[in-house]
mmCIF file with all atom_site columns, C-alpha atoms in Angstrom:
data_model
loop_
_atom_site.group_PDB
_atom_site.id
_atom_site.type_symbol
_atom_site.label_atom_id
_atom_site.label_alt_id
_atom_site.label_comp_id
_atom_site.label_asym_id
_atom_site.label_entity_id
_atom_site.label_seq_id
_atom_site.pdbx_PDB_ins_code
_atom_site.Cartn_x
_atom_site.Cartn_y
_atom_site.Cartn_z
_atom_site.occupancy
_atom_site.B_iso_or_equiv
_atom_site.pdbx_formal_charge
_atom_site.auth_seq_id
_atom_site.auth_comp_id
_atom_site.auth_asym_id
_atom_site.auth_atom_id
_atom_site.pdbx_PDB_model_num
ATOM 1   C CA . UNK A 1 1   ? 32.445  12.458  7.283   1.00 53.00 ? 1   UNK A CA 1
ATOM 2   C CA . UNK A 1 2   ? 30.111  11.758  4.354   1.00 64.00 ? 2   UNK A CA 1
ATOM 3   C CA . UNK A 1 3   ? 26.373  12.226  4.626   1.00 83.00 ? 3   UNK A CA 1
ATOM 4   C CA . UNK A 1 4   ? 24.200  9.280   5.602   1.00 88.00 ? 4   UNK A CA 1
ATOM 5   C CA . UNK A 1 5   ? 21.006  8.752   3.630   1.00 88.00 ? 5   UNK A CA 1
ATOM 6   C CA . UNK A 1 6   ? 17.980  6.563   3.017   1.00 90.00 ? 6   UNK A CA 1
ATOM 7   C CA . UNK A 1 7   ? 15.126  6.414   0.519   1.00 90.00 ? 7   UNK A CA 1
ATOM 8   C CA . UNK A 1 8   ? 11.429  6.570   1.338   1.00 89.00 ? 8   UNK A CA 1
ATOM 9   C CA . UNK A 1 9   ? 9.517   4.351   -1.103  1.00 92.00 ? 9   UNK A CA 1
ATOM 10  C CA . UNK A 1 10  ? 6.115   2.734   -1.465  1.00 89.00 ? 10  UNK A CA 1
ATOM 11  C CA . UNK A 1 11  ? 6.466   -0.780  -2.865  1.00 89.00 ? 11  UNK A CA 1
ATOM 12  C CA . UNK A 1 12  ? 4.133   -3.761  -2.762  1.00 88.00 ? 12  UNK A CA 1
ATOM 13  C CA . UNK A 1 13  ? 5.276   -7.377  -2.620  1.00 89.00 ? 13  UNK A CA 1
ATOM 14  C CA . UNK A 1 14  ? 3.160   -8.745  -5.481  1.00 90.00 ? 14  UNK A CA 1
ATOM 15  C CA . UNK A 1 15  ? 3.777   -12.347 -4.432  1.00 93.00 ? 15  UNK A CA 1
ATOM 16  C CA . UNK A 1 16  ? 2.321   -11.630 -0.987  1.00 92.00 ? 16  UNK A CA 1
ATOM 17  C CA . UNK A 1 17  ? -0.714  -9.902  -2.559  1.00 92.00 ? 17  UNK A CA 1
ATOM 18  C CA . UNK A 1 18  ? -1.185  -12.900 -4.863  1.00 94.00 ? 18  UNK A CA 1
ATOM 19  C CA . UNK A 1 19  ? -0.931  -15.285 -1.893  1.00 95.00 ? 19  UNK A CA 1
ATOM 20  C CA . UNK A 1 20  ? -3.443  -13.204 0.102   1.00 94.00 ? 20  UNK A CA 1
ATOM 21  C CA . UNK A 1 21  ? -5.907  -13.169 -2.827  1.00 94.00 ? 21  UNK A CA 1
ATOM 22  C CA . UNK A 1 22  ? -5.546  -16.947 -3.255  1.00 95.00 ? 22  UNK A CA 1
ATOM 23  C CA . UNK A 1 23  ? -6.179  -17.498 0.467   1.00 95.00 ? 23  UNK A CA 1
ATOM 24  C CA . UNK A 1 24  ? -9.201  -15.176 0.357   1.00 94.00 ? 24  UNK A CA 1
ATOM 25  C CA . UNK A 1 25  ? -10.547 -17.016 -2.725  1.00 93.00 ? 25  UNK A CA 1
ATOM 26  C CA . UNK A 1 26  ? -10.182 -20.337 -0.889  1.00 94.00 ? 26  UNK A CA 1
ATOM 27  C CA . UNK A 1 27  ? -12.028 -18.996 2.159   1.00 92.00 ? 27  UNK A CA 1
ATOM 28  C CA . UNK A 1 28  ? -14.806 -17.513 -0.005  1.00 91.00 ? 28  UNK A CA 1
ATOM 29  C CA . UNK A 1 29  ? -15.189 -20.858 -1.815  1.00 90.00 ? 29  UNK A CA 1
ATOM 30  C CA . UNK A 1 30  ? -15.482 -22.734 1.499   1.00 90.00 ? 30  UNK A CA 1
ATOM 31  C CA . UNK A 1 31  ? -17.693 -20.400 3.567   1.00 87.00 ? 31  UNK A CA 1
ATOM 32  C CA . UNK A 1 32  ? -21.323 -21.413 3.840   1.00 87.00 ? 32  UNK A CA 1
ATOM 33  C CA . UNK A 1 33  ? -22.596 -17.816 3.505   1.00 84.00 ? 33  UNK A CA 1
ATOM 34  C CA . UNK A 1 34  ? -20.973 -17.572 0.045   1.00 84.00 ? 34  UNK A CA 1
ATOM 35  C CA . UNK A 1 35  ? -22.320 -20.893 -1.333  1.00 82.00 ? 35  UNK A CA 1
ATOM 36  C CA . UNK A 1 36  ? -24.173 -20.560 -4.631  1.00 78.00 ? 36  UNK A CA 1
ATOM 37  C CA . UNK A 1 37  ? -23.982 -16.744 -4.790  1.00 81.00 ? 37  UNK A CA 1
ATOM 38  C CA . UNK A 1 38  ? -21.406 -16.315 -7.599  1.00 82.00 ? 38  UNK A CA 1
ATOM 39  C CA . UNK A 1 39  ? -18.890 -14.861 -5.126  1.00 88.00 ? 39  UNK A CA 1
ATOM 40  C CA . UNK A 1 40  ? -15.305 -14.674 -6.316  1.00 91.00 ? 40  UNK A CA 1
ATOM 41  C CA . UNK A 1 41  ? -12.080 -12.708 -6.034  1.00 92.00 ? 41  UNK A CA 1
ATOM 42  C CA . UNK A 1 42  ? -9.385  -12.431 -8.724  1.00 92.00 ? 42  UNK A CA 1
ATOM 43  C CA . UNK A 1 43  ? -6.027  -10.682 -9.126  1.00 92.00 ? 43  UNK A CA 1
ATOM 44  C CA . UNK A 1 44  ? -4.882  -9.696  -12.632 1.00 92.00 ? 44  UNK A CA 1
ATOM 45  C CA . UNK A 1 45  ? -2.174  -7.180  -13.455 1.00 87.00 ? 45  UNK A CA 1
ATOM 46  C CA . UNK A 1 46  ? -2.521  -4.407  -10.873 1.00 88.00 ? 46  UNK A CA 1
ATOM 47  C CA . UNK A 1 47  ? -6.188  -4.994  -10.049 1.00 91.00 ? 47  UNK A CA 1
ATOM 48  C CA . UNK A 1 48  ? -7.972  -7.083  -7.450  1.00 92.00 ? 48  UNK A CA 1
ATOM 49  C CA . UNK A 1 49  ? -11.599 -7.719  -8.473  1.00 91.00 ? 49  UNK A CA 1
ATOM 50  C CA . UNK A 1 50  ? -14.293 -8.918  -6.075  1.00 91.00 ? 50  UNK A CA 1
ATOM 51  C CA . UNK A 1 51  ? -17.789 -9.879  -7.160  1.00 90.00 ? 51  UNK A CA 1
ATOM 52  C CA . UNK A 1 52  ? -20.959 -11.341 -5.656  1.00 89.00 ? 52  UNK A CA 1
ATOM 53  C CA . UNK A 1 53  ? -24.739 -11.106 -6.001  1.00 89.00 ? 53  UNK A CA 1
ATOM 54  C CA . UNK A 1 54  ? -25.235 -8.397  -3.323  1.00 86.00 ? 54  UNK A CA 1
ATOM 55  C CA . UNK A 1 55  ? -23.192 -5.323  -2.296  1.00 87.00 ? 55  UNK A CA 1
ATOM 56  C CA . UNK A 1 56  ? -23.036 -6.669  1.288   1.00 88.00 ? 56  UNK A CA 1
ATOM 57  C CA . UNK A 1 57  ? -21.423 -9.905  0.137   1.00 90.00 ? 57  UNK A CA 1
ATOM 58  C CA . UNK A 1 58  ? -18.879 -7.964  -1.935  1.00 89.00 ? 58  UNK A CA 1
ATOM 59  C CA . UNK A 1 59  ? -17.965 -5.960  1.183   1.00 90.00 ? 59  UNK A CA 1
ATOM 60  C CA . UNK A 1 60  ? -17.682 -9.248  3.128   1.00 91.00 ? 60  UNK A CA 1
ATOM 61  C CA . UNK A 1 61  ? -15.163 -10.454 0.518   1.00 92.00 ? 61  UNK A CA 1
ATOM 62  C CA . UNK A 1 62  ? -13.274 -7.151  0.989   1.00 92.00 ? 62  UNK A CA 1
ATOM 63  C CA . UNK A 1 63  ? -13.107 -7.869  4.745   1.00 93.00 ? 63  UNK A CA 1
ATOM 64  C CA . UNK A 1 64  ? -11.749 -11.375 4.093   1.00 94.00 ? 64  UNK A CA 1
ATOM 65  C CA . UNK A 1 65  ? -9.115  -9.933  1.722   1.00 94.00 ? 65  UNK A CA 1
ATOM 66  C CA . UNK A 1 66  ? -8.117  -7.244  4.236   1.00 93.00 ? 66  UNK A CA 1
ATOM 67  C CA . UNK A 1 67  ? -7.544  -9.839  6.956   1.00 94.00 ? 67  UNK A CA 1
ATOM 68  C CA . UNK A 1 68  ? -5.417  -11.959 4.589   1.00 94.00 ? 68  UNK A CA 1
ATOM 69  C CA . UNK A 1 69  ? -3.348  -8.935  3.456   1.00 93.00 ? 69  UNK A CA 1
ATOM 70  C CA . UNK A 1 70  ? -2.755  -7.906  7.067   1.00 92.00 ? 70  UNK A CA 1
ATOM 71  C CA . UNK A 1 71  ? -1.623  -11.422 8.031   1.00 94.00 ? 71  UNK A CA 1
ATOM 72  C CA . UNK A 1 72  ? 0.845   -11.411 5.130   1.00 92.00 ? 72  UNK A CA 1
ATOM 73  C CA . UNK A 1 73  ? 2.312   -8.040  6.112   1.00 90.00 ? 73  UNK A CA 1
ATOM 74  C CA . UNK A 1 74  ? 0.905   -6.065  3.154   1.00 89.00 ? 74  UNK A CA 1
ATOM 75  C CA . UNK A 1 75  ? -0.261  -2.578  4.100   1.00 88.00 ? 75  UNK A CA 1
ATOM 76  C CA . UNK A 1 76  ? -3.968  -1.945  3.459   1.00 88.00 ? 76  UNK A CA 1
ATOM 77  C CA . UNK A 1 77  ? -2.962  1.470   2.073   1.00 88.00 ? 77  UNK A CA 1
ATOM 78  C CA . UNK A 1 78  ? -1.465  -0.337  -0.927  1.00 88.00 ? 78  UNK A CA 1
ATOM 79  C CA . UNK A 1 79  ? -4.952  -1.341  -2.143  1.00 88.00 ? 79  UNK A CA 1
ATOM 80  C CA . UNK A 1 80  ? -6.982  1.536   -3.587  1.00 86.00 ? 80  UNK A CA 1
ATOM 81  C CA . UNK A 1 81  ? -10.679 0.623   -3.604  1.00 84.00 ? 81  UNK A CA 1
ATOM 82  C CA . UNK A 1 82  ? -11.796 3.971   -5.014  1.00 73.00 ? 82  UNK A CA 1
ATOM 83  C CA . UNK A 1 83  ? -15.272 4.974   -3.818  1.00 67.00 ? 83  UNK A CA 1
ATOM 84  C CA . UNK A 1 84  ? -15.798 1.607   -2.029  1.00 68.00 ? 84  UNK A CA 1
ATOM 85  C CA . UNK A 1 85  ? -19.243 1.164   -3.628  1.00 69.00 ? 85  UNK A CA 1
ATOM 86  C CA . UNK A 1 86  ? -19.739 -2.076  -5.574  1.00 73.00 ? 86  UNK A CA 1
ATOM 87  C CA . UNK A 1 87  ? -21.078 -1.407  -9.089  1.00 74.00 ? 87  UNK A CA 1
ATOM 88  C CA . UNK A 1 88  ? -23.947 -3.480  -10.430 1.00 73.00 ? 88  UNK A CA 1
ATOM 89  C CA . UNK A 1 89  ? -23.448 -5.146  -13.791 1.00 70.00 ? 89  UNK A CA 1
ATOM 90  C CA . UNK A 1 90  ? -26.583 -7.142  -14.416 1.00 74.00 ? 90  UNK A CA 1
ATOM 91  C CA . UNK A 1 91  ? -27.263 -9.257  -11.340 1.00 81.00 ? 91  UNK A CA 1
ATOM 92  C CA . UNK A 1 92  ? -23.651 -9.192  -10.137 1.00 85.00 ? 92  UNK A CA 1
ATOM 93  C CA . UNK A 1 93  ? -22.012 -6.489  -8.006  1.00 87.00 ? 93  UNK A CA 1
ATOM 94  C CA . UNK A 1 94  ? -18.344 -5.838  -8.763  1.00 88.00 ? 94  UNK A CA 1
ATOM 95  C CA . UNK A 1 95  ? -15.690 -3.914  -6.834  1.00 89.00 ? 95  UNK A CA 1
ATOM 96  C CA . UNK A 1 96  ? -12.205 -3.497  -8.288  1.00 89.00 ? 96  UNK A CA 1
ATOM 97  C CA . UNK A 1 97  ? -9.210  -2.236  -6.331  1.00 89.00 ? 97  UNK A CA 1
ATOM 98  C CA . UNK A 1 98  ? -5.932  -1.135  -7.884  1.00 90.00 ? 98  UNK A CA 1
ATOM 99  C CA . UNK A 1 99  ? -2.543  -1.710  -6.267  1.00 90.00 ? 99  UNK A CA 1
ATOM 100 C CA . UNK A 1 100 ? -0.725  1.546   -5.538  1.00 87.00 ? 100 UNK A CA 1
ATOM 101 C CA . UNK A 1 101 ? 3.025   1.527   -5.944  1.00 87.00 ? 101 UNK A CA 1
ATOM 102 C CA . UNK A 1 102 ? 5.430   4.413   -5.850  1.00 87.00 ? 102 UNK A CA 1
ATOM 103 C CA . UNK A 1 103 ? 4.821   7.751   -4.153  1.00 88.00 ? 103 UNK A CA 1
ATOM 104 C CA . UNK A 1 104 ? 2.583   10.177  -6.023  1.00 87.00 ? 104 UNK A CA 1
ATOM 105 C CA . UNK A 1 105 ? 3.986   13.708  -6.432  1.00 90.00 ? 105 UNK A CA 1
ATOM 106 C CA . UNK A 1 106 ? 1.381   14.967  -3.962  1.00 90.00 ? 106 UNK A CA 1
ATOM 107 C CA . UNK A 1 107 ? 2.410   12.506  -1.227  1.00 90.00 ? 107 UNK A CA 1
ATOM 108 C CA . UNK A 1 108 ? 6.132   13.033  -1.938  1.00 91.00 ? 108 UNK A CA 1
ATOM 109 C CA . UNK A 1 109 ? 5.612   16.798  -1.489  1.00 92.00 ? 109 UNK A CA 1
ATOM 110 C CA . UNK A 1 110 ? 3.731   16.192  1.785   1.00 92.00 ? 110 UNK A CA 1
ATOM 111 C CA . UNK A 1 111 ? 6.634   14.053  3.055   1.00 92.00 ? 111 UNK A CA 1
ATOM 112 C CA . UNK A 1 112 ? 9.287   16.635  2.179   1.00 92.00 ? 112 UNK A CA 1
ATOM 113 C CA . UNK A 1 113 ? 7.160   19.370  3.808   1.00 93.00 ? 113 UNK A CA 1
ATOM 114 C CA . UNK A 1 114 ? 6.779   17.321  7.018   1.00 92.00 ? 114 UNK A CA 1
ATOM 115 C CA . UNK A 1 115 ? 10.554  16.739  7.113   1.00 91.00 ? 115 UNK A CA 1
ATOM 116 C CA . UNK A 1 116 ? 11.238  20.449  6.481   1.00 91.00 ? 116 UNK A CA 1
ATOM 117 C CA . UNK A 1 117 ? 8.692   21.715  9.027   1.00 92.00 ? 117 UNK A CA 1
ATOM 118 C CA . UNK A 1 118 ? 8.910   19.144  11.817  1.00 91.00 ? 118 UNK A CA 1
ATOM 119 C CA . UNK A 1 119 ? 12.137  17.215  11.279  1.00 87.00 ? 119 UNK A CA 1
ATOM 120 C CA . UNK A 1 120 ? 15.628  17.952  12.607  1.00 89.00 ? 120 UNK A CA 1
ATOM 121 C CA . UNK A 1 121 ? 17.331  20.987  11.016  1.00 89.00 ? 121 UNK A CA 1
ATOM 122 C CA . UNK A 1 122 ? 20.229  19.260  9.235   1.00 88.00 ? 122 UNK A CA 1
ATOM 123 C CA . UNK A 1 123 ? 18.085  16.837  7.212   1.00 90.00 ? 123 UNK A CA 1
ATOM 124 C CA . UNK A 1 124 ? 17.646  17.373  3.478   1.00 91.00 ? 124 UNK A CA 1
ATOM 125 C CA . UNK A 1 125 ? 14.812  15.684  1.573   1.00 91.00 ? 125 UNK A CA 1
ATOM 126 C CA . UNK A 1 126 ? 14.517  15.616  -2.199  1.00 90.00 ? 126 UNK A CA 1
ATOM 127 C CA . UNK A 1 127 ? 11.998  14.002  -4.513  1.00 91.00 ? 127 UNK A CA 1
ATOM 128 C CA . UNK A 1 128 ? 13.515  11.572  -7.022  1.00 91.00 ? 128 UNK A CA 1
ATOM 129 C CA . UNK A 1 129 ? 10.835  10.200  -9.321  1.00 87.00 ? 129 UNK A CA 1
ATOM 130 C CA . UNK A 1 130 ? 8.437   8.146   -7.202  1.00 90.00 ? 130 UNK A CA 1
ATOM 131 C CA . UNK A 1 131 ? 10.623  8.129   -4.078  1.00 90.00 ? 131 UNK A CA 1
ATOM 132 C CA . UNK A 1 132 ? 12.116  10.611  -1.614  1.00 91.00 ? 132 UNK A CA 1
ATOM 133 C CA . UNK A 1 133 ? 15.810  10.637  -0.637  1.00 92.00 ? 133 UNK A CA 1
ATOM 134 C CA . UNK A 1 134 ? 16.691  11.902  2.850   1.00 92.00 ? 134 UNK A CA 1
ATOM 135 C CA . UNK A 1 135 ? 20.255  12.793  3.778   1.00 91.00 ? 135 UNK A CA 1
ATOM 136 C CA . UNK A 1 136 ? 21.977  14.215  6.819   1.00 91.00 ? 136 UNK A CA 1
ATOM 137 C CA . UNK A 1 137 ? 25.367  14.303  8.538   1.00 91.00 ? 137 UNK A CA 1
ATOM 138 C CA . UNK A 1 138 ? 23.787  12.727  11.624  1.00 87.00 ? 138 UNK A CA 1
ATOM 139 C CA . UNK A 1 139 ? 22.381  9.182   11.568  1.00 88.00 ? 139 UNK A CA 1
ATOM 140 C CA . UNK A 1 140 ? 20.386  10.036  14.705  1.00 90.00 ? 140 UNK A CA 1
ATOM 141 C CA . UNK A 1 141 ? 18.570  12.772  12.773  1.00 90.00 ? 141 UNK A CA 1
ATOM 142 C CA . UNK A 1 142 ? 17.666  10.230  10.076  1.00 90.00 ? 142 UNK A CA 1
ATOM 143 C CA . UNK A 1 143 ? 16.290  7.868   12.738  1.00 90.00 ? 143 UNK A CA 1
ATOM 144 C CA . UNK A 1 144 ? 14.223  10.783  14.074  1.00 90.00 ? 144 UNK A CA 1
ATOM 145 C CA . UNK A 1 145 ? 12.809  11.405  10.569  1.00 90.00 ? 145 UNK A CA 1
ATOM 146 C CA . UNK A 1 146 ? 11.834  7.722   10.207  1.00 90.00 ? 146 UNK A CA 1
ATOM 147 C CA . UNK A 1 147 ? 10.061  7.810   13.582  1.00 90.00 ? 147 UNK A CA 1
ATOM 148 C CA . UNK A 1 148 ? 8.346   11.098  12.642  1.00 91.00 ? 148 UNK A CA 1
ATOM 149 C CA . UNK A 1 149 ? 7.017   9.696   9.339   1.00 90.00 ? 149 UNK A CA 1
ATOM 150 C CA . UNK A 1 150 ? 5.871   6.432   10.939  1.00 88.00 ? 150 UNK A CA 1
ATOM 151 C CA . UNK A 1 151 ? 3.751   8.528   13.299  1.00 88.00 ? 151 UNK A CA 1
ATOM 152 C CA . UNK A 1 152 ? 2.023   10.389  10.444  1.00 86.00 ? 152 UNK A CA 1
ATOM 153 C CA . UNK A 1 153 ? -1.100  9.094   8.715   1.00 84.00 ? 153 UNK A CA 1
ATOM 154 C CA . UNK A 1 154 ? -0.031  9.410   5.089   1.00 84.00 ? 154 UNK A CA 1
ATOM 155 C CA . UNK A 1 155 ? -2.101  7.893   2.305   1.00 81.00 ? 155 UNK A CA 1
ATOM 156 C CA . UNK A 1 156 ? 0.649   5.470   1.248   1.00 83.00 ? 156 UNK A CA 1
ATOM 157 C CA . UNK A 1 157 ? 2.443   2.387   2.554   1.00 84.00 ? 157 UNK A CA 1
ATOM 158 C CA . UNK A 1 158 ? 5.943   3.680   3.350   1.00 85.00 ? 158 UNK A CA 1
ATOM 159 C CA . UNK A 1 159 ? 9.161   1.680   3.468   1.00 86.00 ? 159 UNK A CA 1
ATOM 160 C CA . UNK A 1 160 ? 12.596  3.018   4.341   1.00 88.00 ? 160 UNK A CA 1
ATOM 161 C CA . UNK A 1 161 ? 15.344  1.462   2.201   1.00 90.00 ? 161 UNK A CA 1
ATOM 162 C CA . UNK A 1 162 ? 19.008  1.906   1.172   1.00 88.00 ? 162 UNK A CA 1
ATOM 163 C CA . UNK A 1 163 ? 19.995  3.164   4.616   1.00 82.00 ? 163 UNK A CA 1
ATOM 164 C CA . UNK A 1 164 ? 23.705  4.034   4.428   1.00 85.00 ? 164 UNK A CA 1
#
């Protein structure tokens, strides 16, 4: 019997992120505590930018965005806010967050190490670019690996695809 396999990837549905940002922008425009304070949120390329006239208001916009992303099924780990401190540019505070896609080499190595150390014996994991391919003779072992990785707190939004 041939080996079964699946890929571990970290992808972001850009349309869902765009929808979440648009919903957050609408809420920010309508909320009374954001009236007349130059508060806004934009999404261009791979970056979500939030700005307002105080750091607290910027963090409030971040909270609104997080709730919208969660409702749309986008992992919060996909948005990298860096040091989480809004930067002042003149009278406006700005916080930019980049979307993270693909597994970094560091995270891919962590995943393969977890599979080697804690996973079932017959499972092989290899890094292929920005994803990890797992293969095994036993489909049950692959299910065990998926459950194992879901239980770990890795710094990436993981999806398991191409299961065959």
